[in-house]
mmCIF file of C-alpha atoms in Angstrom:
data_model
loop_
_atom_site.group_PDB
_atom_site.id
_atom_site.type_symbol
_atom_site.label_atom_id
_atom_site.label_comp_id
_atom_site.label_asym_id
_atom_site.label_seq_id
_atom_site.Cartn_x
_atom_site.Cartn_y
_atom_site.Cartn_z
ATOM 1 C CA UNK A 22 8.958 6.026 -19.725
ATOM 2 C CA UNK A 23 7.059 9.466 -20.536
ATOM 3 C CA UNK A 24 3.944 9.666 -22.617
ATOM 4 C CA UNK A 25 6.046 11.282 -25.179
ATOM 5 C CA UNK A 26 8.689 8.541 -25.211
ATOM 6 C CA UNK A 27 6.209 6.036 -25.530
ATOM 7 C CA UNK A 28 4.791 7.275 -28.578
ATOM 8 C CA UNK A 29 8.158 7.976 -30.247
ATOM 9 C CA UNK A 30 9.049 4.321 -29.452
ATOM 10 C CA UNK A 31 5.968 3.218 -31.381
ATOM 11 C CA UNK A 32 6.728 5.380 -34.486
ATOM 12 C CA UNK A 33 10.421 4.245 -34.444
ATOM 13 C CA UNK A 34 9.339 0.530 -34.729
ATOM 14 C CA UNK A 35 7.048 1.506 -37.623
ATOM 15 C CA UNK A 36 9.915 3.187 -39.310
ATOM 16 C CA UNK A 37 12.387 0.477 -38.760
ATOM 17 C CA UNK A 38 9.967 -2.086 -40.266
ATOM 18 C CA UNK A 39 9.052 0.120 -43.186
ATOM 19 C CA UNK A 40 12.757 0.714 -43.957
ATOM 20 C CA UNK A 41 13.767 -3.159 -43.714
ATOM 21 C CA UNK A 42 10.576 -3.933 -46.054
ATOM 22 C CA UNK A 43 11.598 -1.311 -48.499
ATOM 23 C CA UNK A 44 15.205 -2.529 -48.625
ATOM 24 C CA UNK A 45 13.811 -6.065 -49.728
ATOM 25 C CA UNK A 46 11.178 -4.589 -52.226
ATOM 26 C CA UNK A 47 8.425 -6.126 -50.065
ATOM 27 C CA UNK A 48 6.884 -2.902 -49.054
ATOM 28 C CA UNK A 49 5.772 -2.172 -52.587
ATOM 29 C CA UNK A 50 3.832 -5.380 -53.114
ATOM 30 C CA UNK A 51 0.504 -4.554 -51.598
ATOM 31 C CA UNK A 52 -0.063 -4.003 -47.847
ATOM 32 C CA UNK A 53 2.523 -6.089 -46.422
ATOM 33 C CA UNK A 54 1.145 -8.322 -43.568
ATOM 34 C CA UNK A 55 4.020 -7.588 -41.225
ATOM 35 C CA UNK A 56 3.644 -3.709 -41.717
ATOM 36 C CA UNK A 57 0.006 -4.051 -41.251
ATOM 37 C CA UNK A 58 0.402 -6.039 -37.945
ATOM 38 C CA UNK A 59 2.856 -3.116 -36.603
ATOM 39 C CA UNK A 60 0.289 -0.507 -37.597
ATOM 40 C CA UNK A 61 -2.606 -2.240 -35.907
ATOM 41 C CA UNK A 62 -0.568 -2.897 -32.749
ATOM 42 C CA UNK A 63 0.605 0.691 -32.787
ATOM 43 C CA UNK A 64 -2.865 1.926 -33.110
ATOM 44 C CA UNK A 65 -4.236 -0.084 -30.399
ATOM 45 C CA UNK A 66 -1.428 0.951 -27.927
ATOM 46 C CA UNK A 67 -1.961 4.633 -28.923
ATOM 47 C CA UNK A 68 -5.821 4.243 -28.467
ATOM 48 C CA UNK A 69 -5.036 2.849 -24.969
ATOM 49 C CA UNK A 70 -2.755 5.663 -24.123
ATOM 50 C CA UNK A 71 -5.346 8.122 -25.348
ATOM 51 C CA UNK A 72 -8.030 6.667 -23.118
ATOM 52 C CA UNK A 73 -5.572 6.807 -20.130
ATOM 53 C CA UNK A 74 -3.725 10.099 -20.549
ATOM 54 C CA UNK A 75 -5.732 12.126 -23.033
ATOM 55 C CA UNK A 76 -4.895 12.936 -26.721
ATOM 56 C CA UNK A 77 -1.291 13.561 -27.202
ATOM 57 C CA UNK A 78 -1.226 17.273 -27.997
ATOM 58 C CA UNK A 79 1.659 19.505 -28.611
ATOM 59 C CA UNK A 80 1.127 21.146 -25.227
ATOM 60 C CA UNK A 81 0.998 17.707 -23.648
ATOM 61 C CA UNK A 82 3.929 15.742 -25.309
ATOM 62 C CA UNK A 83 5.566 18.339 -27.660
ATOM 63 C CA UNK A 84 5.339 18.653 -31.412
ATOM 64 C CA UNK A 85 7.537 15.761 -32.278
ATOM 65 C CA UNK A 86 5.526 13.054 -30.245
ATOM 66 C CA UNK A 87 2.237 14.736 -31.260
ATOM 67 C CA UNK A 88 3.259 14.457 -34.897
ATOM 68 C CA UNK A 89 4.209 10.864 -34.285
ATOM 69 C CA UNK A 90 0.844 10.045 -32.888
ATOM 70 C CA UNK A 91 -0.851 11.664 -35.834
ATOM 71 C CA UNK A 92 1.234 9.375 -38.235
ATOM 72 C CA UNK A 93 0.299 6.253 -36.088
ATOM 73 C CA UNK A 94 -3.310 7.318 -36.640
ATOM 74 C CA UNK A 95 -2.844 7.893 -40.368
ATOM 75 C CA UNK A 96 -1.148 4.436 -40.708
ATOM 76 C CA UNK A 97 -4.017 2.646 -38.913
ATOM 77 C CA UNK A 98 -5.732 2.177 -42.299
ATOM 78 C CA UNK A 99 -6.913 -1.562 -41.428
ATOM 79 C CA UNK A 100 -8.904 -0.176 -38.505
ATOM 80 C CA UNK A 101 -11.136 2.273 -40.147
ATOM 81 C CA UNK A 102 -13.397 2.953 -36.976
ATOM 82 C CA UNK A 103 -10.273 4.127 -35.121
ATOM 83 C CA UNK A 104 -9.384 6.505 -37.941
ATOM 84 C CA UNK A 105 -12.897 7.719 -38.201
ATOM 85 C CA UNK A 106 -13.243 8.264 -34.467
ATOM 86 C CA UNK A 107 -10.135 10.416 -34.404
ATOM 87 C CA UNK A 108 -11.411 12.826 -37.088
ATOM 88 C CA UNK A 109 -13.855 14.975 -35.014
ATOM 89 C CA UNK A 110 -11.402 15.075 -32.077
ATOM 90 C CA UNK A 111 -8.492 16.258 -34.280
ATOM 91 C CA UNK A 112 -10.709 18.802 -35.915
ATOM 92 C CA UNK A 113 -11.464 20.322 -32.637
ATOM 93 C CA UNK A 114 -7.932 20.263 -31.395
ATOM 94 C CA UNK A 115 -6.682 21.637 -34.757
ATOM 95 C CA UNK A 116 -9.013 24.770 -34.324
ATOM 96 C CA UNK A 117 -7.054 25.462 -31.000
ATOM 97 C CA UNK A 118 -3.650 24.839 -32.495
ATOM 98 C CA UNK A 119 -3.177 21.890 -30.265
ATOM 99 C CA UNK A 120 -2.278 19.656 -33.329
ATOM 100 C CA UNK A 121 -0.865 20.492 -36.705
ATOM 101 C CA UNK A 122 -3.843 21.284 -39.083
ATOM 102 C CA UNK A 123 -2.027 19.676 -41.983
ATOM 103 C CA UNK A 124 -2.221 16.163 -40.385
ATOM 104 C CA UNK A 125 -5.964 16.701 -39.976
ATOM 105 C CA UNK A 126 -6.377 17.598 -43.620
ATOM 106 C CA UNK A 127 -4.362 14.424 -44.687
ATOM 107 C CA UNK A 128 -6.758 12.215 -42.217
ATOM 108 C CA UNK A 129 -9.845 13.801 -43.633
ATOM 109 C CA UNK A 130 -8.661 13.096 -47.227
ATOM 110 C CA UNK A 131 -7.513 9.567 -46.371
ATOM 111 C CA UNK A 132 -10.750 8.557 -44.905
ATOM 112 C CA UNK A 133 -12.772 9.876 -47.885
ATOM 113 C CA UNK A 134 -10.128 8.164 -50.179
ATOM 114 C CA UNK A 135 -10.672 4.803 -48.681
ATOM 115 C CA UNK A 136 -14.499 5.269 -48.515
ATOM 116 C CA UNK A 137 -14.470 6.135 -52.316
ATOM 117 C CA UNK A 138 -15.396 9.737 -51.871
ATOM 118 C CA UNK A 139 -13.845 12.913 -53.271
ATOM 119 C CA UNK A 140 -11.102 14.531 -51.219
ATOM 120 C CA UNK A 141 -11.304 17.958 -49.567
ATOM 121 C CA UNK A 142 -7.630 18.988 -49.567
ATOM 122 C CA UNK A 143 -6.096 16.912 -52.302
ATOM 123 C CA UNK A 144 -3.524 15.346 -50.175
ATOM 124 C CA UNK A 145 -3.877 11.806 -51.438
ATOM 125 C CA UNK A 146 -2.506 10.286 -54.581
ATOM 126 C CA UNK A 147 -2.935 6.957 -56.305
ATOM 127 C CA UNK A 148 -1.968 5.137 -59.437
ATOM 128 C CA UNK A 149 -4.249 5.490 -62.325
ATOM 129 C CA UNK A 150 -5.277 3.047 -64.928
ATOM 130 C CA UNK A 151 -2.187 3.876 -67.036
ATOM 131 C CA UNK A 152 0.246 3.517 -63.924
ATOM 132 C CA UNK A 153 0.759 7.206 -63.259
ATOM 133 C CA UNK A 154 0.548 8.511 -59.772
ATOM 134 C CA UNK A 155 -2.086 11.284 -59.588
ATOM 135 C CA UNK A 156 -4.000 13.178 -56.885
ATOM 136 C CA UNK A 157 -7.381 11.467 -56.751
ATOM 137 C CA UNK A 158 -10.830 13.306 -57.203
ATOM 138 C CA UNK A 159 -11.419 16.515 -55.205
ATOM 139 C CA UNK A 160 -14.714 18.298 -54.402
ATOM 140 C CA UNK A 161 -14.916 21.995 -55.262
ATOM 141 C CA UNK A 162 -11.621 22.090 -57.265
ATOM 142 C CA UNK A 163 -12.075 25.989 -57.608
ATOM 143 C CA UNK A 164 -11.565 26.562 -54.003
ATOM 144 C CA UNK A 165 -9.077 23.760 -53.333
ATOM 145 C CA UNK A 166 -5.952 26.014 -52.839
ATOM 146 C CA UNK A 167 -8.009 28.197 -50.403
ATOM 147 C CA UNK A 168 -8.968 25.167 -48.314
ATOM 148 C CA UNK A 169 -5.202 23.859 -48.503
ATOM 149 C CA UNK A 170 -3.931 27.249 -47.150
ATOM 150 C CA UNK A 171 -6.363 27.234 -44.366
ATOM 151 C CA UNK A 172 -4.839 23.982 -43.287
ATOM 152 C CA UNK A 173 -1.169 24.889 -43.683
ATOM 153 C CA UNK A 174 -0.705 23.119 -47.176
ATOM 154 C CA UNK A 175 1.112 24.484 -50.078
ATOM 155 C CA UNK A 176 -0.893 25.163 -53.260
ATOM 156 C CA UNK A 177 -1.808 22.005 -55.252
ATOM 157 C CA UNK A 178 0.443 23.336 -58.297
ATOM 158 C CA UNK A 179 3.500 22.930 -56.151
ATOM 159 C CA UNK A 180 3.087 19.170 -55.951
ATOM 160 C CA UNK A 181 4.957 17.294 -58.721
ATOM 161 C CA UNK A 182 3.052 14.043 -59.623
ATOM 162 C CA UNK A 183 4.785 12.181 -62.363
ATOM 163 C CA UNK A 184 5.146 8.451 -63.400
ATOM 164 C CA UNK A 185 7.526 6.674 -61.291
ATOM 165 C CA UNK A 186 9.649 3.734 -62.310
ATOM 166 C CA UNK A 187 11.066 0.795 -60.602
ATOM 167 C CA UNK A 188 9.938 -0.759 -57.487
ATOM 168 C CA UNK A 189 7.325 1.877 -56.719
ATOM 169 C CA UNK A 190 5.452 1.423 -59.995
ATOM 170 C CA UNK A 191 2.788 -1.118 -60.063
ATOM 171 C CA UNK A 192 3.345 -3.665 -62.693
ATOM 172 C CA UNK A 193 -0.333 -4.114 -63.385
ATOM 173 C CA UNK A 194 -2.259 -0.984 -62.371
ATOM 174 C CA UNK A 195 -5.711 -2.490 -63.143
ATOM 175 C CA UNK A 196 -5.023 -5.415 -61.112
ATOM 176 C CA UNK A 197 -3.571 -3.336 -58.230
ATOM 177 C CA UNK A 198 -6.751 -1.056 -58.343
ATOM 178 C CA UNK A 199 -9.102 -4.089 -58.190
ATOM 179 C CA UNK A 200 -7.165 -5.641 -55.231
ATOM 180 C CA UNK A 201 -7.425 -2.251 -53.530
ATOM 181 C CA UNK A 202 -11.199 -1.978 -54.005
ATOM 182 C CA UNK A 203 -11.538 -5.561 -52.470
ATOM 183 C CA UNK A 204 -9.389 -4.657 -49.635
ATOM 184 C CA UNK A 205 -11.608 -1.450 -48.882
ATOM 185 C CA UNK A 206 -14.507 -3.865 -48.581
ATOM 186 C CA UNK A 207 -12.821 -6.363 -46.716
ATOM 187 C CA UNK A 208 -11.502 -3.988 -43.917
ATOM 188 C CA UNK A 209 -14.954 -2.137 -43.725
ATOM 189 C CA UNK A 210 -14.067 1.126 -45.371
ATOM 190 C CA UNK A 211 -16.810 0.405 -47.911
ATOM 191 C CA UNK A 212 -19.903 -1.663 -47.849
ATOM 192 C CA UNK A 213 -22.414 -2.870 -50.407
ATOM 193 C CA UNK A 214 -25.287 -0.720 -49.027
#
């Protein structure tokens, strides 16, 4: 199996589990243990592949497999060290056009979001205390669209963030937020220092 095929196999498993959990509604009730297990296993396997073969850049594995690898990194939310370790590597690769810049922007924002810091590119949304999905706090809002454009992202005004009904909407936004904060400490995204 080629490097690209190995990566694509991992992301297909992620998608299959996600689809099955979404069909039963389990995906929307906190971070599902089975989904987390798949995310961590895929991240460990990808980490091993990176050590063995180098980062799966577009020129090495093609755009589809490169993007799949980036998605695996973005899904490794229970392994903060791995995600943080990838940030400087991906920033360098993005400068040389070896990985899509937009995914690097998402990674930077995701790390900051879990750490409780303001985003740089406004790629992350979360439920507020009223149960409305909104982009979380962003630094230097005046220059946000300039930064987004540099990373190949559309202007923030093009995003439509509205309340969502049904299975996606948290029944108790305050409880969900409390559980999320507890999870960030448990996984090591935040500490009491």
